[in-house]
Each structure stands twice: as structure tokens, then as C-alpha cells.
XYZ file of C-alpha atoms in Angstrom:
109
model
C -35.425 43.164 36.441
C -33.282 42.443 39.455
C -34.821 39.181 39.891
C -33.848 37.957 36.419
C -30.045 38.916 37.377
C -28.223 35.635 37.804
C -25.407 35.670 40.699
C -22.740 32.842 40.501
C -22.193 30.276 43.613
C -20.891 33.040 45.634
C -23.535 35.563 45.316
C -21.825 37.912 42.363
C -22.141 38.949 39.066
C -19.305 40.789 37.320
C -19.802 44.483 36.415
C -18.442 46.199 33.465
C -18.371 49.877 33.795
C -18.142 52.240 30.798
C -17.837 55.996 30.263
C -20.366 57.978 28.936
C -20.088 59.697 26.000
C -16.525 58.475 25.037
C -17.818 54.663 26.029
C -14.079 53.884 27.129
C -14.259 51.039 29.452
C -13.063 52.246 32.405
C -13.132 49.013 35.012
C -14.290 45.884 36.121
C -15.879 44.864 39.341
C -18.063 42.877 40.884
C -20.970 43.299 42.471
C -23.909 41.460 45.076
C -27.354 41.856 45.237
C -26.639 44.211 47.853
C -24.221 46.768 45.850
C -26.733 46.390 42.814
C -29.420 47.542 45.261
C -27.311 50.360 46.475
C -26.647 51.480 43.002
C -29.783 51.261 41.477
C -31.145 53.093 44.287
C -28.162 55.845 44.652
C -27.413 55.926 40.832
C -23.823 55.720 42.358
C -21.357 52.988 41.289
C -21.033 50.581 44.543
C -19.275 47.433 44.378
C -18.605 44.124 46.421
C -14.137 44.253 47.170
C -13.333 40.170 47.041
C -10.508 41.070 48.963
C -12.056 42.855 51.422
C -15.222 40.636 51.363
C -17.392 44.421 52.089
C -18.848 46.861 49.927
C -17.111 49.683 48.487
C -18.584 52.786 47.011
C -16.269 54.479 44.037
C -15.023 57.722 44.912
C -16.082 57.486 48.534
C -12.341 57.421 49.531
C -10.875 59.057 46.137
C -13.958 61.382 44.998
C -13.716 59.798 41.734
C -17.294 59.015 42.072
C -19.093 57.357 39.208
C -22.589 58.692 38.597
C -24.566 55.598 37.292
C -26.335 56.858 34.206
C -27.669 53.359 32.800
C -27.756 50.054 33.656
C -27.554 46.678 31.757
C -27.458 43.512 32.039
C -26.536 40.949 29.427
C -28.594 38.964 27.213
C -27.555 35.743 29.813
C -28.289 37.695 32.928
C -25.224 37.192 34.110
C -22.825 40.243 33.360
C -24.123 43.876 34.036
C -22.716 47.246 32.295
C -22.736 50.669 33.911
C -22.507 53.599 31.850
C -21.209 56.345 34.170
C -20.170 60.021 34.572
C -16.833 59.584 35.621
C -15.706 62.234 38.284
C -12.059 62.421 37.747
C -9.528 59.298 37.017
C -11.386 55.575 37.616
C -7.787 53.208 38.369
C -6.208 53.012 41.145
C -2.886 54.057 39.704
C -4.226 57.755 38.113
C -4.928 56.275 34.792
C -8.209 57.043 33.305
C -9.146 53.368 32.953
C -8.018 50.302 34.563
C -7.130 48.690 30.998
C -4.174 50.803 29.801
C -1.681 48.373 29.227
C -1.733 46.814 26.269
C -0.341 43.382 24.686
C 2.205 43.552 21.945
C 0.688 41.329 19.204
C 3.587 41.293 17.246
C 5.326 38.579 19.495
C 8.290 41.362 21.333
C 6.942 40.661 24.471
């Protein structure tokens, strides 16, 4: 199936990662054909940093590992999912998820 995956002009694909069990979305990344490789081989969530224009393993830093338990990919090819077991928090900041602040649809801010 990794040859039907469809990588944008700069050799990526963006990654949705959800929790099992609660299915809380916990992050976005991206990935290369590379990190996919990793993953699917490790069944450990491994990303391509933008930024840092190098791969980057969750939890190798942390130990907030995630612990790929499927994979997915979109009825385009050109989004994946990962449902994971998350080992502890998945942001950056301590939160659970990455996507804890929240709009105010009510127009106060």
C-alpha cells in the first residue's frame, strides 16, 4: 500500500495521529517515505520535523512514545491516520493533545 501513498512536491504527506481507545486526536505531523518506512516497520510513531528538515521519533527525547497500533491512509491517498498507544502526554507543552485550545464561537474573542 505504500506505493499508492501520494507525497506532495516536497516529498510529505500529513499524518493525523489518534488515541486508541478514547480516539482523541492527539497531533499532527508530517511524515516522508522514509518516517512511514520507519513506522511501519517499528510500529513506532516517527515523523519528518520541517523545521529541522530530519526525522524525529516521538518519545525518543520525552519517552512519550507512541506505539503505532493501525495505520490509514485516506480515501485520496494523501493524508494518513495513526491510531496509537500513547505513553504519557503527546504536546509539547504537557497537554494530552496538541489541540486543547479551543475557539469561542460565540464571537468574545
Amino acid at each position: 500500500m505504500i506505493n499508492e501513498v501520494k507525497f506532495d512536491k516536497n516529498g510529505l504527506i500529513p499524518c493525523i495521529v489518534q488515541e486508541e481507545g478514547s480516539k482523541d486526536v492527539l497531533m499532527l505531523a508530517y511524515m516522508n517515505k522514509e518516517s512511514l518506512e520507519y513506522t511501519i516497520k517499528n510500529k513506532l510513531g516517527c515523523y519528518y520535523s520541517r523545521s529541522r528538515k530530519q526525522l524525529w521519533i516521538k518519545g525518543e527525547t520525552s519517552g512519550h512514545y507512541q506505539h503505532v497500533k493501525e495505520i490509514y491512509l485516506d480515501c485520496d491517498s494523501d493524508t494518513i491516520l495513526l491510531v496509537v498507544k500513547q505513553d504519557g502526554v503527546a504536546c509539547h507543552t504537557g497537554s494530552h493533545s496538541c489541540f486543547f485550545r479551543r475557539f469561542d464561537l460565540n464571537g468574545t474573542d
